[in-house]
Every structure is written in structure tokens, then in C-alpha cells.
mmCIF file of C-alpha atoms and ligand atoms in Angstrom:
data_model
loop_
_atom_site.group_PDB
_atom_site.id
_atom_site.type_symbol
_atom_site.label_atom_id
_atom_site.label_comp_id
_atom_site.label_asym_id
_atom_site.label_seq_id
_atom_site.Cartn_x
_atom_site.Cartn_y
_atom_site.Cartn_z
ATOM 1 C CA MET T 1 65.263 97.996 88.868
ATOM 2 C CA ILE T 2 68.336 99.923 90.036
ATOM 3 C CA ASN T 3 71.236 98.250 91.811
ATOM 4 C CA SER T 4 72.074 101.175 94.093
ATOM 5 C CA LYS T 5 75.745 101.979 94.497
ATOM 6 C CA LEU T 6 74.989 103.579 97.867
ATOM 7 C CA PRO T 7 72.166 101.451 99.276
ATOM 8 C CA HIS T 8 72.512 102.751 102.849
ATOM 9 C CA VAL T 9 72.703 106.433 102.032
ATOM 10 C CA SER T 10 69.730 108.704 102.641
ATOM 11 C CA THR T 11 69.338 112.499 102.600
ATOM 12 C CA THR T 12 72.127 114.187 104.596
ATOM 13 C CA ILE T 13 71.425 115.354 108.126
ATOM 14 C CA PHE T 14 72.223 118.953 107.061
ATOM 15 C CA THR T 15 69.307 118.982 104.647
ATOM 16 C CA VAL T 16 67.041 117.136 107.080
ATOM 17 C CA MET T 17 67.681 119.548 109.973
ATOM 18 C CA SER T 18 67.650 122.741 107.881
ATOM 19 C CA ASP T 19 64.338 121.669 106.308
ATOM 20 C CA LEU T 20 62.920 120.892 109.754
ATOM 21 C CA ALA T 21 64.111 124.275 111.062
ATOM 22 C CA ARG T 22 62.399 126.056 108.154
ATOM 23 C CA GLU T 23 59.188 124.059 108.552
ATOM 24 C CA HIS T 24 58.938 124.869 112.276
ATOM 25 C CA GLY T 25 60.324 128.406 112.203
ATOM 26 C CA ALA T 26 63.283 127.392 114.397
ATOM 27 C CA ILE T 27 66.577 129.238 114.827
ATOM 28 C CA ASN T 28 68.903 127.270 112.595
ATOM 29 C CA LEU T 29 72.191 126.467 114.327
ATOM 30 C CA SER T 30 72.314 123.121 112.523
ATOM 31 C CA GLN T 31 73.826 123.396 109.023
ATOM 32 C CA GLY T 32 77.217 125.093 108.986
ATOM 33 C CA PHE T 33 76.808 128.362 107.108
ATOM 34 C CA PRO T 34 76.951 132.024 108.146
ATOM 35 C CA SER T 35 73.588 133.749 108.598
ATOM 36 C CA PHE T 36 75.173 137.198 108.261
ATOM 37 C CA SER T 37 76.001 139.102 105.106
ATOM 38 C CA THR T 38 79.027 138.663 102.839
ATOM 39 C CA ASP T 39 81.471 141.606 102.595
ATOM 40 C CA ASP T 40 80.124 144.274 100.193
ATOM 41 C CA HIS T 41 83.581 144.661 98.650
ATOM 42 C CA LEU T 42 83.659 140.984 97.669
ATOM 43 C CA LYS T 43 80.134 141.310 96.265
ATOM 44 C CA SER T 44 81.237 144.290 94.165
ATOM 45 C CA LEU T 45 84.282 142.378 92.892
ATOM 46 C CA ILE T 46 82.071 139.619 91.519
ATOM 47 C CA LYS T 47 79.637 142.121 89.997
ATOM 48 C CA ASN T 48 82.598 143.781 88.233
ATOM 49 C CA ALA T 49 83.879 140.410 87.031
ATOM 50 C CA ILE T 50 80.513 139.646 85.434
ATOM 51 C CA THR T 51 80.192 143.161 83.966
ATOM 52 C CA ASN T 52 83.716 142.891 82.565
ATOM 53 C CA ASP T 53 82.695 139.716 80.758
ATOM 54 C CA HIS T 54 84.566 137.018 82.614
ATOM 55 C CA ASN T 55 81.621 134.823 81.809
ATOM 56 C CA GLN T 56 83.003 131.955 79.756
ATOM 57 C CA TYR T 57 84.915 128.853 80.802
ATOM 58 C CA ALA T 58 87.854 129.483 83.082
ATOM 59 C CA PRO T 59 91.104 127.555 82.543
ATOM 60 C CA MET T 60 90.680 123.907 83.612
ATOM 61 C CA GLN T 61 92.935 124.171 86.660
ATOM 62 C CA GLY T 62 91.639 127.593 87.691
ATOM 63 C CA LEU T 63 92.660 131.134 86.736
ATOM 64 C CA LEU T 64 96.381 131.692 87.081
ATOM 65 C CA SER T 65 95.704 134.884 89.093
ATOM 66 C CA ILE T 66 93.813 133.027 91.839
ATOM 67 C CA ARG T 67 96.394 130.224 91.910
ATOM 68 C CA VAL T 68 99.124 132.849 92.391
ATOM 69 C CA SER T 69 97.134 134.577 95.165
ATOM 70 C CA LEU T 70 96.526 131.217 96.875
ATOM 71 C CA SER T 71 100.141 130.170 96.553
ATOM 72 C CA ASN T 72 101.176 133.421 98.288
ATOM 73 C CA LEU T 73 98.550 132.978 100.999
ATOM 74 C CA ILE T 74 99.750 129.443 101.783
ATOM 75 C CA HIS T 75 103.354 130.599 101.830
ATOM 76 C CA ASN T 76 102.468 133.431 104.256
ATOM 77 C CA CYS T 77 100.543 131.102 106.560
ATOM 78 C CA TYR T 78 102.597 127.895 106.519
ATOM 79 C CA GLY T 79 105.931 128.787 104.894
ATOM 80 C CA ALA T 80 105.249 126.168 102.216
ATOM 81 C CA ILE T 81 105.737 126.667 98.503
ATOM 82 C CA TYR T 82 103.143 125.341 96.047
ATOM 83 C CA ARG T 83 103.774 126.160 92.410
ATOM 84 C CA PRO T 84 100.733 127.854 90.807
ATOM 85 C CA ASP T 85 101.321 126.095 87.476
ATOM 86 C CA ASP T 86 101.292 122.446 88.522
ATOM 87 C CA GLU T 87 100.509 122.109 92.240
ATOM 88 C CA ILE T 88 97.225 123.993 92.692
ATOM 89 C CA CYS T 89 93.695 123.405 91.413
ATOM 90 C CA ILE T 90 90.592 125.525 92.063
ATOM 91 C CA THR T 91 87.546 123.330 92.712
ATOM 92 C CA ALA T 92 83.783 123.578 93.078
ATOM 93 C CA GLY T 93 84.095 123.581 96.871
ATOM 94 C CA ALA T 94 85.943 121.242 99.183
ATOM 95 C CA THR T 95 83.430 118.440 98.625
ATOM 96 C CA GLN T 96 84.398 118.160 94.974
ATOM 97 C CA ALA T 97 88.084 118.337 95.867
ATOM 98 C CA ILE T 98 87.742 115.486 98.383
ATOM 99 C CA PHE T 99 85.772 113.364 95.906
ATOM 100 C CA THR T 100 88.307 114.072 93.162
ATOM 101 C CA ALA T 101 91.329 113.210 95.332
ATOM 102 C CA ILE T 102 89.721 109.924 96.374
ATOM 103 C CA GLN T 103 88.767 109.014 92.801
ATOM 104 C CA ALA T 104 92.303 109.831 91.681
ATOM 105 C CA ILE T 105 94.062 107.401 94.022
ATOM 106 C CA VAL T 106 91.664 104.724 95.284
ATOM 107 C CA HIS T 107 91.353 101.477 93.313
ATOM 108 C CA PRO T 108 88.724 98.776 93.965
ATOM 109 C CA GLY T 109 89.586 96.952 97.192
ATOM 110 C CA ASP T 110 91.905 99.678 98.520
ATOM 111 C CA GLU T 111 91.391 100.645 102.147
ATOM 112 C CA VAL T 112 91.081 104.253 103.295
ATOM 113 C CA ILE T 113 91.356 105.129 106.985
ATOM 114 C CA TYR T 114 89.473 108.073 108.469
ATOM 115 C CA PHE T 115 88.417 109.120 111.946
ATOM 116 C CA THR T 116 84.901 109.197 113.343
ATOM 117 C CA PRO T 117 82.890 111.242 113.975
ATOM 118 C CA ALA T 118 83.683 112.152 110.372
ATOM 119 C CA TYR T 119 82.320 114.666 107.907
ATOM 120 C CA ASP T 120 79.693 112.831 105.912
ATOM 121 C CA CYS T 121 81.150 112.932 102.385
ATOM 122 C CA TYR T 122 84.238 110.764 103.016
ATOM 123 C CA GLU T 123 82.610 107.355 103.278
ATOM 124 C CA PRO T 124 80.416 107.496 100.134
ATOM 125 C CA ALA T 125 83.279 108.939 98.098
ATOM 126 C CA ILE T 126 85.491 105.991 99.090
ATOM 127 C CA GLN T 127 82.694 103.525 98.294
ATOM 128 C CA LEU T 128 82.000 105.062 94.881
ATOM 129 C CA ALA T 129 85.683 104.554 94.016
ATOM 130 C CA GLY T 130 85.286 100.870 94.942
ATOM 131 C CA GLY T 131 87.417 101.368 98.045
ATOM 132 C CA ILE T 132 86.822 100.056 101.536
ATOM 133 C CA PRO T 133 86.101 102.672 104.218
ATOM 134 C CA VAL T 134 88.035 101.950 107.424
ATOM 135 C CA PRO T 135 86.702 104.231 110.169
ATOM 136 C CA ILE T 136 88.654 104.534 113.424
ATOM 137 C CA SER T 137 86.757 105.978 116.391
ATOM 138 C CA MET T 138 88.184 108.937 118.195
ATOM 139 C CA ASP T 139 87.848 109.081 121.952
ATOM 140 C CA VAL T 140 84.367 110.618 122.359
ATOM 141 C CA GLN T 141 85.384 112.661 125.400
ATOM 142 C CA ASN T 142 88.311 114.617 123.953
ATOM 143 C CA PHE T 143 88.280 113.475 120.306
ATOM 144 C CA ALA T 144 91.900 112.355 120.452
ATOM 145 C CA ILE T 145 93.317 109.955 117.863
ATOM 146 C CA ASP T 146 94.970 106.759 119.122
ATOM 147 C CA TRP T 147 97.996 106.590 116.791
ATOM 148 C CA ASP T 148 98.972 103.089 118.019
ATOM 149 C CA LEU T 149 95.563 101.895 116.946
ATOM 150 C CA VAL T 150 96.028 103.602 113.572
ATOM 151 C CA LYS T 151 99.351 101.795 113.136
ATOM 152 C CA GLN T 152 97.713 98.443 113.949
ATOM 153 C CA THR T 153 94.872 99.181 111.506
ATOM 154 C CA ILE T 154 97.134 99.884 108.527
ATOM 155 C CA SER T 155 97.177 96.839 106.248
ATOM 156 C CA ASN T 156 98.818 96.059 102.940
ATOM 157 C CA LYS T 157 95.607 97.308 101.296
ATOM 158 C CA THR T 158 95.687 100.732 102.978
ATOM 159 C CA VAL T 159 96.343 103.530 100.490
ATOM 160 C CA ALA T 160 95.292 106.670 102.293
ATOM 161 C CA ILE T 161 94.399 108.364 105.559
ATOM 162 C CA ILE T 162 91.913 111.229 105.650
ATOM 163 C CA ILE T 163 92.286 113.810 108.399
ATOM 164 C CA ASN T 164 90.243 116.893 109.227
ATOM 165 C CA THR T 165 91.602 119.725 111.344
ATOM 166 C CA PRO T 166 90.070 121.934 112.750
ATOM 167 C CA HIS T 167 87.545 119.176 113.145
ATOM 168 C CA ASN T 168 83.895 119.083 112.195
ATOM 169 C CA PRO T 169 81.870 118.286 114.316
ATOM 170 C CA SER T 170 83.979 118.318 117.511
ATOM 171 C CA GLY T 171 85.709 121.702 117.107
ATOM 172 C CA THR T 172 89.064 120.193 118.189
ATOM 173 C CA VAL T 173 92.377 120.800 116.421
ATOM 174 C CA MET T 174 95.218 118.367 115.812
ATOM 175 C CA SER T 175 98.463 119.068 117.690
ATOM 176 C CA LYS T 176 101.993 119.126 116.319
ATOM 177 C CA GLU T 177 102.515 115.716 117.977
ATOM 178 C CA ASP T 178 99.468 114.354 116.110
ATOM 179 C CA MET T 179 100.879 115.589 112.819
ATOM 180 C CA LEU T 180 104.284 114.063 113.530
ATOM 181 C CA CYS T 181 102.663 110.670 114.330
ATOM 182 C CA LEU T 182 100.633 110.931 111.136
ATOM 183 C CA GLN T 183 103.695 111.888 109.116
ATOM 184 C CA LYS T 184 105.661 108.899 110.407
ATOM 185 C CA LEU T 185 102.891 106.464 109.478
ATOM 186 C CA VAL T 186 102.293 108.028 106.072
ATOM 187 C CA VAL T 187 105.997 108.024 105.186
ATOM 188 C CA ASP T 188 106.835 104.596 106.691
ATOM 189 C CA HIS T 189 103.903 102.879 104.980
ATOM 190 C CA GLY T 190 104.014 104.820 101.701
ATOM 191 C CA LEU T 191 100.485 106.178 102.168
ATOM 192 C CA ILE T 192 98.754 109.286 100.862
ATOM 193 C CA CYS T 193 97.143 111.805 103.186
ATOM 194 C CA ILE T 194 93.977 113.678 102.293
ATOM 195 C CA SER T 195 93.973 116.637 104.651
ATOM 196 C CA ASP T 196 90.624 118.395 104.941
ATOM 197 C CA GLU T 197 91.569 121.833 106.266
ATOM 198 C CA VAL T 198 88.446 123.818 105.387
ATOM 199 C CA TYR T 199 88.437 125.600 108.784
ATOM 200 C CA GLU T 200 92.177 126.387 108.565
ATOM 201 C CA HIS T 201 91.748 130.075 109.453
ATOM 202 C CA ILE T 202 89.241 129.529 112.267
ATOM 203 C CA VAL T 203 91.283 128.666 115.380
ATOM 204 C CA PHE T 204 90.913 130.065 118.886
ATOM 205 C CA ASP T 205 92.831 130.924 122.052
ATOM 206 C CA ASP T 206 96.422 129.680 121.937
ATOM 207 C CA ASN T 207 95.702 126.989 119.374
ATOM 208 C CA LYS T 208 97.457 126.990 116.045
ATOM 209 C CA HIS T 209 96.322 125.338 112.850
ATOM 210 C CA MET T 210 98.694 122.518 111.921
ATOM 211 C CA SER T 211 98.590 122.247 108.157
ATOM 212 C CA ALA T 212 99.980 119.174 106.430
ATOM 213 C CA ALA T 213 101.812 121.774 104.303
ATOM 214 C CA SER T 214 104.085 122.603 107.254
ATOM 215 C CA PHE T 215 105.482 119.066 107.545
ATOM 216 C CA GLU T 216 107.966 118.187 104.828
ATOM 217 C CA GLY T 217 107.180 114.455 104.692
ATOM 218 C CA LEU T 218 103.443 115.025 104.736
ATOM 219 C CA LYS T 219 103.550 117.844 102.194
ATOM 220 C CA GLU T 220 105.131 115.464 99.661
ATOM 221 C CA ARG T 221 102.356 112.909 100.120
ATOM 222 C CA SER T 222 99.231 115.008 100.806
ATOM 223 C CA PHE T 223 96.270 116.453 99.016
ATOM 224 C CA ILE T 224 95.428 119.531 101.099
ATOM 225 C CA ILE T 225 91.895 120.745 100.668
ATOM 226 C CA GLY T 226 90.398 124.123 101.535
ATOM 227 C CA SER T 227 87.137 125.992 101.066
ATOM 228 C CA PHE T 228 86.758 129.686 100.276
ATOM 229 C CA GLY T 229 83.169 129.237 101.493
ATOM 230 C CA LYS T 230 84.317 128.965 105.120
ATOM 231 C CA THR T 231 86.995 131.647 105.017
ATOM 232 C CA TYR T 232 85.064 134.367 103.192
ATOM 233 C CA HIS T 233 81.465 133.676 104.351
ATOM 234 C CA ILE T 234 80.405 132.470 100.885
ATOM 235 C CA THR T 235 79.386 128.819 101.336
ATOM 236 C CA GLY T 236 76.856 129.258 98.521
ATOM 237 C CA TRP T 237 79.550 130.102 96.003
ATOM 238 C CA LYS T 238 80.881 126.539 96.348
ATOM 239 C CA THR T 239 84.492 127.367 95.564
ATOM 240 C CA GLY T 240 87.498 125.677 97.126
ATOM 241 C CA TYR T 241 90.870 124.280 96.236
ATOM 242 C CA CYS T 242 93.302 121.425 96.363
ATOM 243 C CA VAL T 243 97.069 121.801 96.633
ATOM 244 C CA ALA T 244 99.396 118.831 96.279
ATOM 245 C CA SER T 245 102.841 117.873 95.064
ATOM 246 C CA LYS T 246 103.215 117.736 91.282
ATOM 247 C CA VAL T 247 102.897 113.931 91.034
ATOM 248 C CA LEU T 248 99.696 113.883 93.077
ATOM 249 C CA MET T 249 98.248 116.939 91.342
ATOM 250 C CA LYS T 250 98.815 115.338 87.934
ATOM 251 C CA GLU T 251 96.467 112.487 88.912
ATOM 252 C CA PHE T 252 94.013 114.883 90.576
ATOM 253 C CA LEU T 253 93.703 116.944 87.392
ATOM 254 C CA LYS T 254 92.961 113.872 85.278
ATOM 255 C CA VAL T 255 89.775 113.366 87.318
ATOM 256 C CA HIS T 256 88.972 117.062 87.795
ATOM 257 C CA GLN T 257 88.907 117.738 84.053
ATOM 258 C CA TYR T 258 86.185 115.150 83.500
ATOM 259 C CA LEU T 259 84.228 115.794 86.687
ATOM 260 C CA VAL T 260 83.763 119.566 86.315
ATOM 261 C CA PHE T 261 86.432 120.622 83.815
ATOM 262 C CA CYS T 262 86.632 124.077 85.416
ATOM 263 C CA VAL T 263 84.784 126.104 88.011
ATOM 264 C CA ASN T 264 82.859 129.378 88.104
ATOM 265 C CA HIS T 265 84.904 132.014 86.283
ATOM 266 C CA PRO T 266 83.667 135.370 87.719
ATOM 267 C CA ILE T 267 84.006 134.021 91.259
ATOM 268 C CA GLN T 268 87.641 133.193 90.592
ATOM 269 C CA VAL T 269 88.293 136.705 89.236
ATOM 270 C CA ALA T 270 86.772 138.219 92.389
ATOM 271 C CA LEU T 271 88.575 135.900 94.799
ATOM 272 C CA ALA T 272 91.951 136.339 93.078
ATOM 273 C CA GLU T 273 91.762 140.009 94.092
ATOM 274 C CA TYR T 274 90.179 139.491 97.522
ATOM 275 C CA LEU T 275 92.764 136.896 98.594
ATOM 276 C CA LYS T 276 95.489 139.522 98.308
ATOM 277 C CA THR T 277 94.297 141.169 101.552
ATOM 278 C CA PRO T 278 95.612 139.048 104.465
ATOM 279 C CA LYS T 279 93.357 140.891 106.945
ATOM 280 C CA HIS T 280 90.354 138.896 105.699
ATOM 281 C CA TYR T 281 91.758 135.572 106.829
ATOM 282 C CA LEU T 282 94.035 136.815 109.624
ATOM 283 C CA GLU T 283 91.097 138.323 111.530
ATOM 284 C CA LEU T 284 88.761 135.368 111.075
ATOM 285 C CA GLY T 285 89.802 133.490 114.228
ATOM 286 C CA ALA T 286 89.152 136.515 116.454
ATOM 287 C CA PHE T 287 85.863 137.185 114.666
ATOM 288 C CA TYR T 288 84.519 133.708 115.408
ATOM 289 C CA GLN T 289 86.110 133.468 118.838
ATOM 290 C CA ARG T 290 83.983 136.431 119.929
ATOM 291 C CA LYS T 291 80.875 134.608 118.709
ATOM 292 C CA ARG T 292 81.897 131.370 120.434
ATOM 293 C CA ASP T 293 82.501 133.286 123.677
ATOM 294 C CA LEU T 294 79.199 135.127 123.438
ATOM 295 C CA PHE T 295 77.307 131.861 122.968
ATOM 296 C CA LEU T 296 79.162 130.000 125.720
ATOM 297 C CA SER T 297 79.036 132.851 128.243
ATOM 298 C CA LEU T 298 75.251 132.674 128.070
ATOM 299 C CA LEU T 299 75.298 128.892 128.595
ATOM 300 C CA LYS T 300 77.605 129.055 131.604
ATOM 301 C CA ASP T 301 74.844 128.284 134.121
ATOM 302 C CA SER T 302 72.872 125.949 131.860
ATOM 303 C CA MET T 303 72.464 122.175 132.194
ATOM 304 C CA PHE T 304 74.751 121.630 129.195
ATOM 305 C CA LYS T 305 78.382 120.586 129.659
ATOM 306 C CA PHE T 306 80.998 121.664 127.154
ATOM 307 C CA SER T 307 84.660 122.225 126.365
ATOM 308 C CA PRO T 308 85.062 125.413 124.314
ATOM 309 C CA ALA T 309 85.717 124.685 120.630
ATOM 310 C CA GLN T 310 89.401 125.073 119.720
ATOM 311 C CA GLY T 311 88.579 125.775 116.092
ATOM 312 C CA SER T 312 85.900 125.567 113.337
ATOM 313 C CA TYR T 313 82.538 127.281 113.876
ATOM 314 C CA PHE T 314 80.924 124.431 115.746
ATOM 315 C CA GLN T 315 80.367 123.937 119.459
ATOM 316 C CA LEU T 316 79.408 120.582 120.938
ATOM 317 C CA LEU T 317 77.061 120.614 123.916
ATOM 318 C CA ASP T 318 76.657 117.545 126.139
ATOM 319 C CA TYR T 319 73.032 117.199 127.228
ATOM 320 C CA SER T 320 73.372 114.084 129.419
ATOM 321 C CA SER T 321 72.213 116.063 132.497
ATOM 322 C CA ILE T 322 68.960 116.959 130.738
ATOM 323 C CA THR T 323 67.713 113.747 129.130
ATOM 324 C CA ASN T 324 68.657 110.206 128.154
ATOM 325 C CA GLU T 325 67.035 110.621 124.780
ATOM 326 C CA HIS T 326 68.879 109.552 121.620
ATOM 327 C CA ASP T 327 70.542 112.580 120.008
ATOM 328 C CA VAL T 328 68.575 112.382 116.749
ATOM 329 C CA SER T 329 65.232 112.394 118.537
ATOM 330 C CA PHE T 330 66.373 115.101 120.992
ATOM 331 C CA ALA T 331 67.625 117.307 118.128
ATOM 332 C CA LYS T 332 64.320 116.912 116.288
ATOM 333 C CA ARG T 333 62.290 117.581 119.443
ATOM 334 C CA LEU T 334 64.331 120.707 120.215
ATOM 335 C CA THR T 335 63.660 121.956 116.682
ATOM 336 C CA ILE T 336 59.940 121.275 116.742
ATOM 337 C CA GLU T 337 59.093 122.137 120.361
ATOM 338 C CA ASN T 338 61.776 124.640 121.395
ATOM 339 C CA LYS T 339 62.460 126.159 117.964
ATOM 340 C CA ILE T 340 66.185 125.605 117.919
ATOM 341 C CA ALA T 341 67.875 123.338 115.401
ATOM 342 C CA SER T 342 71.219 121.561 115.892
ATOM 343 C CA ILE T 343 73.001 118.528 114.448
ATOM 344 C CA PRO T 344 73.012 115.185 116.316
ATOM 345 C CA ILE T 345 76.568 113.875 116.036
ATOM 346 C CA SER T 346 75.715 110.165 116.102
ATOM 347 C CA VAL T 347 75.037 110.400 112.363
ATOM 348 C CA PHE T 348 78.791 110.862 111.816
ATOM 349 C CA MET T 349 79.849 107.733 113.700
ATOM 350 C CA SER T 350 78.893 104.207 114.757
ATOM 351 C CA ASN T 351 78.661 105.101 118.476
ATOM 352 C CA ASP T 352 75.117 106.411 118.693
ATOM 353 C CA ASN T 353 75.024 107.212 122.365
ATOM 354 C CA THR T 354 77.178 110.297 122.765
ATOM 355 C CA LYS T 355 74.495 112.649 124.108
ATOM 356 C CA LYS T 356 76.117 115.536 122.263
ATOM 357 C CA LEU T 357 74.637 117.992 119.811
ATOM 358 C CA ARG T 358 76.541 120.272 117.442
ATOM 359 C CA PHE T 359 75.625 123.966 117.322
ATOM 360 C CA CYS T 360 76.944 126.259 114.581
ATOM 361 C CA PHE T 361 77.864 129.704 115.922
ATOM 362 C CA ALA T 362 78.494 131.312 112.508
ATOM 363 C CA LYS T 363 75.287 133.223 113.113
ATOM 364 C CA LYS T 364 74.166 136.772 113.881
ATOM 365 C CA ASP T 365 74.650 137.766 117.530
ATOM 366 C CA ASP T 366 70.924 138.172 118.147
ATOM 367 C CA GLU T 367 70.294 134.614 116.901
ATOM 368 C CA LEU T 368 73.025 133.297 119.198
ATOM 369 C CA ILE T 369 71.576 135.192 122.163
ATOM 370 C CA GLN T 370 68.055 133.987 121.429
ATOM 371 C CA ALA T 371 69.288 130.410 120.957
ATOM 372 C CA ALA T 372 71.321 130.440 124.185
ATOM 373 C CA ASN T 373 68.333 131.762 126.124
ATOM 374 C CA ILE T 374 66.211 128.873 124.876
ATOM 375 C CA LEU T 375 68.926 126.348 125.762
ATOM 376 C CA LYS T 376 69.511 127.902 129.184
ATOM 377 C CA ALA T 377 65.867 127.425 130.053
ATOM 378 C CA LEU T 378 66.007 123.656 129.484
HETATM 379 N N1 LIG S 401 84.845 119.331 104.912
HETATM 380 C C1 LIG S 401 84.315 119.719 106.074
HETATM 381 C C2 LIG S 401 84.928 119.251 107.347
HETATM 382 C C3 LIG S 401 83.194 120.543 106.086
HETATM 383 O O1 LIG S 401 82.647 120.931 107.237
HETATM 384 C C4 LIG S 401 82.639 120.947 104.852
HETATM 385 C C5 LIG S 401 81.371 121.753 104.799
HETATM 386 N N2 LIG S 401 81.228 122.743 105.243
HETATM 387 C C6 LIG S 401 83.238 120.548 103.673
HETATM 388 C C7 LIG S 401 84.331 119.717 103.733
HETATM 389 C C8 LIG S 401 82.692 120.953 102.342
HETATM 390 O O2 LIG S 401 83.001 122.253 101.994
HETATM 391 P P1 LIG S 401 82.418 122.923 100.657
HETATM 392 O O3 LIG S 401 81.131 123.575 101.032
HETATM 393 O O4 LIG S 401 83.461 123.897 100.235
HETATM 394 O O5 LIG S 401 82.221 121.823 99.675
HETATM 395 N N1 LIG S 402 79.688 121.587 106.147
HETATM 396 C C1 LIG S 402 78.411 122.028 106.606
HETATM 397 C C2 LIG S 402 78.160 121.463 107.998
HETATM 398 O O1 LIG S 402 78.934 120.718 108.514
HETATM 399 C C3 LIG S 402 77.268 121.611 105.739
HETATM 400 C C4 LIG S 402 77.527 121.403 104.328
HETATM 401 C C5 LIG S 402 76.374 120.691 103.693
HETATM 402 O O2 LIG S 402 75.236 121.021 103.948
HETATM 403 N N2 LIG S 402 76.667 119.709 102.930
HETATM 404 O O3 LIG S 402 77.156 121.768 108.538
#
């Protein structure tokens, strides 16, 4: 009866594992969201915004005040200038921004390169635009990108490359050298970059987030996408943004205005104010690094092997010393029998034999301690 546009798509692994965790009363380190409370000050800002009647449609592109705050934030972090009036759009989360950017530039038959394991919304968004997804596997040991292979893969149908740094699910970050290789390919081949930077403020140790905004050639040709959900512990508010050069943003807005028109008004009023305090994003890396270290210190003598995450709030654990089981069945068994839920990473790639599970450490300390104790006992 219905000719499905996405015949191979089923319910996302995040929903599957969170539902399973709920059903079996498991600690949920699967879906990436904080289990702790949002800052009371931010909560009061949104209450005030509602009380003060910011309850009707916001401007299509987002409130000017939040675009100004975001423009300043990006300038402080990356030294890049994005004009609030025609280079910034506030979106209903990063997912909508990614979908919108793809719809804006991909024509039927166009190829879009991205790297696997990849966040799950890229491929269907490309397909719904009539484009051809072209996944390139990263090395599954260190999640490095082979830029020679990328160069060989670019064809006369390639229009865009999607990157994601800090990376979900591996927790790695792209280096300056990676960005320079990317920039050369994008500029030489006249491509567009869609840079998913939702974990931009969550980087650890001596690592530094390399934003496409910091590279002149890339900045010209990139949609850079962020999520306030990750930075301010408000994933449920589904608010994010896209910044891009004026020519790219013009096309982005043509799609945005018919997809959502505008996004939640009181949230934008609250965030416009909250973004003015750099402490909130400057301290985020240290905040999550302490959680990563707590979790990993407890797993030091466990059977799991790991390299500490460089960024994001995800830690991969290699369980090959414990079992040969497929990661999906091991993740489900751990949830049902051991009461700890994680994400099997094979669902984000074609290689289904990685023996790695992804654990989200954006959780309360006592949950992390309890979870690590369960894992240590395996
Ligand atoms: N990109 C990546 C890499 C993500 O991990 C996520 C989800 N957390 C998103 C995009 C979507 O973010 P949002 O919830 O703001 O839509
Ligand atoms: N980005 C979150 C994760 O990687 C989940 C978002 C979602 O559930 N779609 O876990």
C-alpha cells in the first residue's frame, strides 16, 4: 500500500535501548542525555520568559538577541565572525539543522560522503533528499580518517562531506592536520562541508576542539551545526543552531522556513541571556572529564579495554576479552541480566564485529559508580 521511502529503517537504537533499560530497571548509560538536573538559573530564565509573554512565534531565523549572543560565543571560542542577521539560524536541535542543510544542497543523484561509525540521522536525511550516501569506514582501532581514501572516493557527483568532531560514538576528536586535509579536498573539489560539532565544548586533557569555523577555506564552504542540548544539559528542549556563510545560509533558510518556520520562543529568550556567561561552556570540559575519569578509574582492573575518550560524553569499551558475542546481543543481555544499558556501535556502521559498546557518562556519579561496579564484576 505504501512505497516506503526508507524501507530499511527501523526504530533507532537509542529508543530501543532506553525502552529496554526502562523495562528491566537497568542503569541507562545508553542514550546520550544527562541524568542530572538542569541549572536552576536557566530554569528560572525560561519561567520568566513564559511569564513575560514570549509565547507567540519567534522570528523565522531565531530571536536577534540569541543570534547576537551566539555570534559572540563563536567569536570568543574560534575567532570567527558570523553575522547575526544573515549567517545564523536557531533550529529545533541539531537533528533538524542537519536535515535542513542536506535538503538545502543535495539534489537527486548527488553523493554525500560521511564517516562510519556515523551518527544515525545522516544516512536517512541524504536518502530523503534523493542523494546517495557514501560511507567511508574509519579505522576501528583509533577511528582515524584515511584522507587518501577520501580523495579517491570523491567523484563528479560528490557535493558534500559530513564530519563530526568530537565524535559520537568513538569519543575521538579531529586534529588540525585532519581539518587541513579536509579543507584542501573541500576547496579543491568545490564541495560543501556539513560539520556536526554538537560536542564542541566537551573536550578533555590536552585536546582542542577544531571547529570548521577556524579554517578560512572551510568556513566559507561549511554549515556548522551545534546543539544547546549538549552544552547546557537540556537535550529535551531540542534547540540548536546552524551557522554558515551568507550564500549557504540563504539556501538553508529557504528550507528551514517551510520545515519548522521558527523554533520555541521562550527557550530562545532564556538562552539568549544564559549564553552571555562564558563560564557555562568554558567549564564543561572539566565537568565531564571528572566524570569520565571517575568511570574509567573504576574500570582500571576490569576485563574491558579502552582508550580514554578525547571528547563528547561517550566512552567506548572493548569487551573482546569477555565474550565473542555480537555487540547487539551482548548489549541486550547486559541490560536484561546485569541491569546496565549501553549502545552497540555496529548499528552505526557496516562492520558488525567491533566488540565495542558505547557508554554515556553524562550521568550522576552514583549511577556511574554502580555501573562500573557491575562492569568490573564481569
Ligand atoms: N549529532 C550528534 C553527533 C549527536 O550525538 C546528536 C544527539 N545527541 C545530534 C547530532 C542531535 O542533537 P539534537 O538533540 O540537538 O538534535
Ligand atoms: N544523540 C544521542 C545519542 O547519541 C541520542 C539522541 C536520540 O535519541 N536521537 O545517544
